[in-house]
PDB file of C-alpha atoms and ligand atoms in Angstrom:
ATOM      1  CA  MET A   1       0.086   0.194  -0.444  1.00 61.00           C
ATOM      2  CA  VAL A   2       1.138   3.318  -1.030  1.00 74.00           C
ATOM      3  CA  ASN A   3       2.081   5.434   2.271  1.00 86.00           C
ATOM      4  CA  ASP A   4       0.130   8.816   1.580  1.00 96.00           C
ATOM      5  CA  GLN A   5       2.029  11.448   3.690  1.00 98.00           C
ATOM      6  CA  LEU A   6       5.014   9.765   1.699  1.00 98.00           C
ATOM      7  CA  ILE A   7       3.958  11.133  -1.616  1.00 98.00           C
ATOM      8  CA  GLN A   8       2.599  13.735   0.142  1.00 98.00           C
ATOM      9  CA  THR A   9       5.386  14.944   1.636  1.00 98.00           C
ATOM     10  CA  ALA A  10       7.069  14.611  -1.702  1.00 98.00           C
ATOM     11  CA  LEU A  11       4.977  16.986  -3.512  1.00 98.00           C
ATOM     12  CA  HIS A  12       4.706  18.812  -0.710  1.00 98.00           C
ATOM     13  CA  MET A  13       8.457  19.654  -0.665  1.00 98.00           C
ATOM     14  CA  ARG A  14       8.650  20.651  -4.352  1.00 98.00           C
ATOM     15  CA  SER A  15       7.508  23.935  -2.980  1.00 98.00           C
ATOM     16  CA  LYS A  16      10.707  24.568  -0.430  1.00 98.00           C
ATOM     17  CA  SER A  17      13.114  23.313  -3.899  1.00 98.00           C
ATOM     18  CA  ARG A  18      15.839  26.340  -4.572  1.00 98.00           C
ATOM     19  CA  ALA A  19      16.593  25.950  -8.221  1.00 98.00           C
ATOM     20  CA  SER A  20      16.872  28.943  -9.361  1.00 98.00           C
ATOM     21  CA  TYR A  21      19.245  27.965 -12.300  1.00 98.00           C
ATOM     22  CA  SER A  22      17.274  24.907 -13.990  1.00 98.00           C
ATOM     23  CA  ASN A  23      13.910  25.638 -12.547  1.00 98.00           C
ATOM     24  CA  TYR A  24      12.984  22.548 -12.146  1.00 98.00           C
ATOM     25  CA  THR A  25      11.905  21.773  -8.841  1.00 98.00           C
ATOM     26  CA  VAL A  26      12.054  18.083  -7.044  1.00 99.00           C
ATOM     27  CA  GLY A  27      11.256  16.998  -3.942  1.00 99.00           C
ATOM     28  CA  ALA A  28      11.365  13.823  -2.248  1.00 99.00           C
ATOM     29  CA  ALA A  29      10.522  12.227   0.783  1.00 98.00           C
ATOM     30  CA  VAL A  30      12.055   8.948   2.864  1.00 98.00           C
ATOM     31  CA  GLU A  31       9.814   6.869   5.500  1.00 98.00           C
ATOM     32  CA  THR A  32      12.096   5.374   8.322  1.00 98.00           C
ATOM     33  CA  GLU A  33      11.872   2.244   9.626  1.00 98.00           C
ATOM     34  CA  ASN A  34       9.371   3.887  12.460  1.00 97.00           C
ATOM     35  CA  GLY A  35       6.972   5.533   9.994  1.00 97.00           C
ATOM     36  CA  ASP A  36       8.810   8.912  10.395  1.00 98.00           C
ATOM     37  CA  ILE A  37       8.592  10.803   6.989  1.00 98.00           C
ATOM     38  CA  VAL A  38      11.317  13.120   6.303  1.00 98.00           C
ATOM     39  CA  GLY A  39      11.552  15.868   3.206  1.00 98.00           C
ATOM     40  CA  GLY A  40      14.263  17.104   1.238  1.00 99.00           C
ATOM     41  CA  CYS A  41      14.134  19.525  -1.814  1.00 99.00           C
ATOM     42  CA  ASN A  42      16.917  20.209  -4.567  1.00 99.00           C
ATOM     43  CA  VAL A  43      19.472  23.130  -3.936  1.00 98.00           C
ATOM     44  CA  GLU A  44      21.077  24.875  -6.660  1.00 98.00           C
ATOM     45  CA  THR A  45      23.705  27.272  -6.262  1.00 98.00           C
ATOM     46  CA  SER A  46      25.982  29.508  -8.959  1.00 98.00           C
ATOM     47  CA  SER A  47      28.537  26.670  -9.048  1.00 98.00           C
ATOM     48  CA  TYR A  48      26.207  24.087 -10.937  1.00 97.00           C
ATOM     49  CA  GLY A  49      27.954  21.046  -9.884  1.00 97.00           C
ATOM     50  CA  LEU A  50      27.712  21.729  -6.491  1.00 97.00           C
ATOM     51  CA  THR A  51      23.492  21.202  -6.759  1.00 98.00           C
ATOM     52  CA  CYS A  52      22.805  18.441  -4.368  1.00 98.00           C
ATOM     53  CA  CYS A  53      19.537  16.089  -5.313  1.00 98.00           C
ATOM     54  CA  ALA A  54      15.852  15.957  -3.983  1.00 99.00           C
ATOM     55  CA  GLU A  55      16.444  12.803  -2.466  1.00 99.00           C
ATOM     56  CA  ARG A  56      19.839  12.955  -1.242  1.00 98.00           C
ATOM     57  CA  VAL A  57      18.811  15.765   0.504  1.00 99.00           C
ATOM     58  CA  ALA A  58      15.690  13.593   2.371  1.00 99.00           C
ATOM     59  CA  LEU A  59      18.268  11.192   2.445  1.00 98.00           C
ATOM     60  CA  PHE A  60      21.548  12.867   4.179  1.00 98.00           C
ATOM     61  CA  ARG A  61      18.747  15.160   6.689  1.00 98.00           C
ATOM     62  CA  ALA A  62      16.905  11.595   8.060  1.00 98.00           C
ATOM     63  CA  ILE A  63      20.401   9.893   8.710  1.00 98.00           C
ATOM     64  CA  SER A  64      21.990  13.225  10.227  1.00 98.00           C
ATOM     65  CA  GLU A  65      18.525  13.006  12.556  1.00 98.00           C
ATOM     66  CA  GLY A  66      19.773   9.630  13.914  1.00 98.00           C
ATOM     67  CA  HIS A  67      17.286   7.507  11.798  1.00 98.00           C
ATOM     68  CA  ASN A  68      19.982   4.357  10.287  1.00 97.00           C
ATOM     69  CA  ALA A  69      16.727   2.344   8.031  1.00 98.00           C
ATOM     70  CA  PHE A  70      14.214   3.247   5.674  1.00 98.00           C
ATOM     71  CA  LYS A  71      11.468   1.570   3.335  1.00 98.00           C
ATOM     72  CA  ALA A  72      10.567   3.593   0.932  1.00 98.00           C
ATOM     73  CA  LEU A  73      11.248   6.571  -0.555  1.00 98.00           C
ATOM     74  CA  SER A  74       9.289   8.908  -2.850  1.00 98.00           C
ATOM     75  CA  VAL A  75      10.365  11.566  -5.724  1.00 98.00           C
ATOM     76  CA  ALA A  76       8.092  14.263  -7.163  1.00 98.00           C
ATOM     77  CA  SER A  77       8.703  16.670  -9.796  1.00 98.00           C
ATOM     78  CA  GLU A  78       6.350  18.490 -12.459  1.00 98.00           C
ATOM     79  CA  ASN A  79       6.948  15.605 -15.026  1.00 98.00           C
ATOM     80  CA  GLY A  80       7.938  12.553 -13.180  1.00 98.00           C
ATOM     81  CA  GLY A  81      11.693  12.867 -13.695  1.00 98.00           C
ATOM     82  CA  MET A  82      13.548   9.381 -12.160  1.00 98.00           C
ATOM     83  CA  PRO A  83      16.009   9.565  -9.491  1.00 98.00           C
ATOM     84  CA  CYS A  84      19.872  10.831 -11.312  1.00 98.00           C
ATOM     85  CA  GLY A  85      22.466   7.986 -11.385  1.00 98.00           C
ATOM     86  CA  ALA A  86      24.597   9.483  -8.327  1.00 98.00           C
ATOM     87  CA  CYS A  87      21.469   9.491  -6.307  1.00 98.00           C
ATOM     88  CA  ARG A  88      20.244   5.830  -7.712  1.00 98.00           C
ATOM     89  CA  GLN A  89      23.796   5.121  -6.042  1.00 98.00           C
ATOM     90  CA  VAL A  90      23.298   6.944  -2.323  1.00 98.00           C
ATOM     91  CA  ILE A  91      19.200   5.375  -2.779  1.00 98.00           C
ATOM     92  CA  TRP A  92      20.946   1.506  -2.637  1.00 98.00           C
ATOM     93  CA  GLU A  93      23.762   2.007  -0.300  1.00 97.00           C
ATOM     94  CA  LEU A  94      21.636   3.794   2.583  1.00 98.00           C
ATOM     95  CA  CYS A  95      18.064   2.054   1.760  1.00 98.00           C
ATOM     96  CA  GLY A  96      18.810  -1.301   0.339  1.00 98.00           C
ATOM     97  CA  ASP A  97      15.767  -2.753  -2.205  1.00 98.00           C
ATOM     98  CA  ILE A  98      12.470  -0.945  -1.389  1.00 98.00           C
ATOM     99  CA  PRO A  99      10.009   0.911  -3.137  1.00 98.00           C
ATOM    100  CA  VAL A 100      10.622   3.773  -4.615  1.00 98.00           C
ATOM    101  CA  TYR A 101       7.277   5.757  -6.210  1.00 98.00           C
ATOM    102  CA  ILE A 102       7.727   8.777  -9.081  1.00 98.00           C
ATOM    103  CA  CYS A 103       4.824  11.253  -9.064  1.00 98.00           C
ATOM    104  CA  ASP A 104       4.249  14.206 -11.389  1.00 98.00           C
ATOM    105  CA  SER A 105       2.175  17.177 -10.484  1.00 97.00           C
ATOM    106  CA  GLY A 106      -0.490  15.367 -12.345  1.00 97.00           C
ATOM    107  CA  GLY A 107      -0.954  13.213  -9.734  1.00 93.00           C
ATOM    108  CA  ARG A 108       0.510  10.145 -11.864  1.00 98.00           C
ATOM    109  CA  ILE A 109       2.462   7.958  -9.445  1.00 98.00           C
ATOM    110  CA  GLU A 110       4.559   5.417 -10.792  1.00 98.00           C
ATOM    111  CA  LYS A 111       6.231   2.893  -8.574  1.00 98.00           C
ATOM    112  CA  THR A 112       9.564   0.768  -8.703  1.00 98.00           C
ATOM    113  CA  THR A 113      12.450  -0.454  -6.530  1.00 98.00           C
ATOM    114  CA  SER A 114      15.780   0.642  -6.128  1.00 98.00           C
ATOM    115  CA  ALA A 115      16.877  -2.643  -6.677  1.00 98.00           C
ATOM    116  CA  THR A 116      14.953  -2.000 -10.606  1.00 98.00           C
ATOM    117  CA  LEU A 117      16.783   1.751 -10.687  1.00 98.00           C
ATOM    118  CA  LEU A 118      20.527   0.412 -10.294  1.00 98.00           C
ATOM    119  CA  PRO A 119      21.186  -3.166 -11.313  1.00 98.00           C
ATOM    120  CA  ASN A 120      24.247  -4.372 -11.362  1.00 97.00           C
ATOM    121  CA  PRO A 121      25.291  -2.184  -8.869  1.00 97.00           C
ATOM    122  CA  PHE A 122      28.792  -1.545  -6.903  1.00 95.00           C
ATOM    123  CA  ASP A 123      28.575  -1.607  -3.127  1.00 92.00           C
ATOM    124  CA  GLU A 124      29.891  -2.175   0.414  1.00 91.00           C
ATOM    125  CA  SER A 125      30.080  -6.425  -0.276  1.00 92.00           C
ATOM    126  CA  HIS A 126      32.561  -5.164  -3.159  1.00 94.00           C
ATOM    127  CA  LEU A 127      34.940  -3.612  -0.338  1.00 94.00           C
ATOM    128  CA  THR A 128      35.749  -6.893   1.904  1.00 81.00           C
TER     129      THR A 128
HETATM  130  N1  LIG B 201      17.382  16.376  -9.519  1.00 68.27           N
HETATM  131  C1  LIG B 201      17.000  16.021  -8.346  1.00 68.27           C
HETATM  132  O1  LIG B 201      16.553  16.512  -7.441  1.00 68.27           O
HETATM  133  N2  LIG B 201      16.904  15.357  -8.107  1.00 68.27           N
HETATM  134  C2  LIG B 201      17.164  13.951  -9.540  1.00 68.27           C
HETATM  135  O2  LIG B 201      17.163  12.861  -9.226  1.00 68.27           O
HETATM  136  C3  LIG B 201      17.255  14.572 -10.607  1.00 68.27           C
HETATM  137  C4  LIG B 201      17.673  15.642 -10.557  1.00 68.27           C
HETATM  138  C5  LIG B 201      17.456  18.127  -9.467  1.00 68.27           C
HETATM  139  C6  LIG B 201      18.722  18.657  -9.654  1.00 68.27           C
HETATM  140  C7  LIG B 201      18.786  20.245 -10.140  1.00 68.27           C
HETATM  141  O3  LIG B 201      18.848  20.686  -8.711  1.00 68.27           O
HETATM  142  C8  LIG B 201      17.699  19.609 -10.816  1.00 68.27           C
HETATM  143  O4  LIG B 201      16.620  18.808 -10.803  1.00 68.27           O
HETATM  144  C9  LIG B 201      18.086  19.879 -12.546  1.00 68.27           C
HETATM  145  O5  LIG B 201      19.100  18.986 -12.914  1.00 68.27           O
END
């Protein structure tokens, strides 16, 4: 079952986005193991490469608040854009295989998983 608060938070977090250069506002939300919902938005600066995506902001914020296990993630944008490659790696490493809900401004929700988004991942298992 889709956690409605997870979706609503990702949609709401678009309003917090700082996307002055791309004008592409993205919101994200992660559901923690104990059911908390933590949101994030994309943040851009004039040094474009320093941009941090909404997914990573949400996850890093959740980690910094003491959460270490995650059940689901949602991402919201105007047109249902998929997580970028860097975020796929971070989602996989921090969350493992969880459902990922991709939302657009028209209310459409596409369900995928972090394993589908990052097949054959490089991760900690290769470092032992
Ligand atoms: N963006 C995200 O926040 N998440 C993604 O997975 C894809 C891209 C942001 C980064 C940048 O601020 C804007 O969208 C355009 O690339």
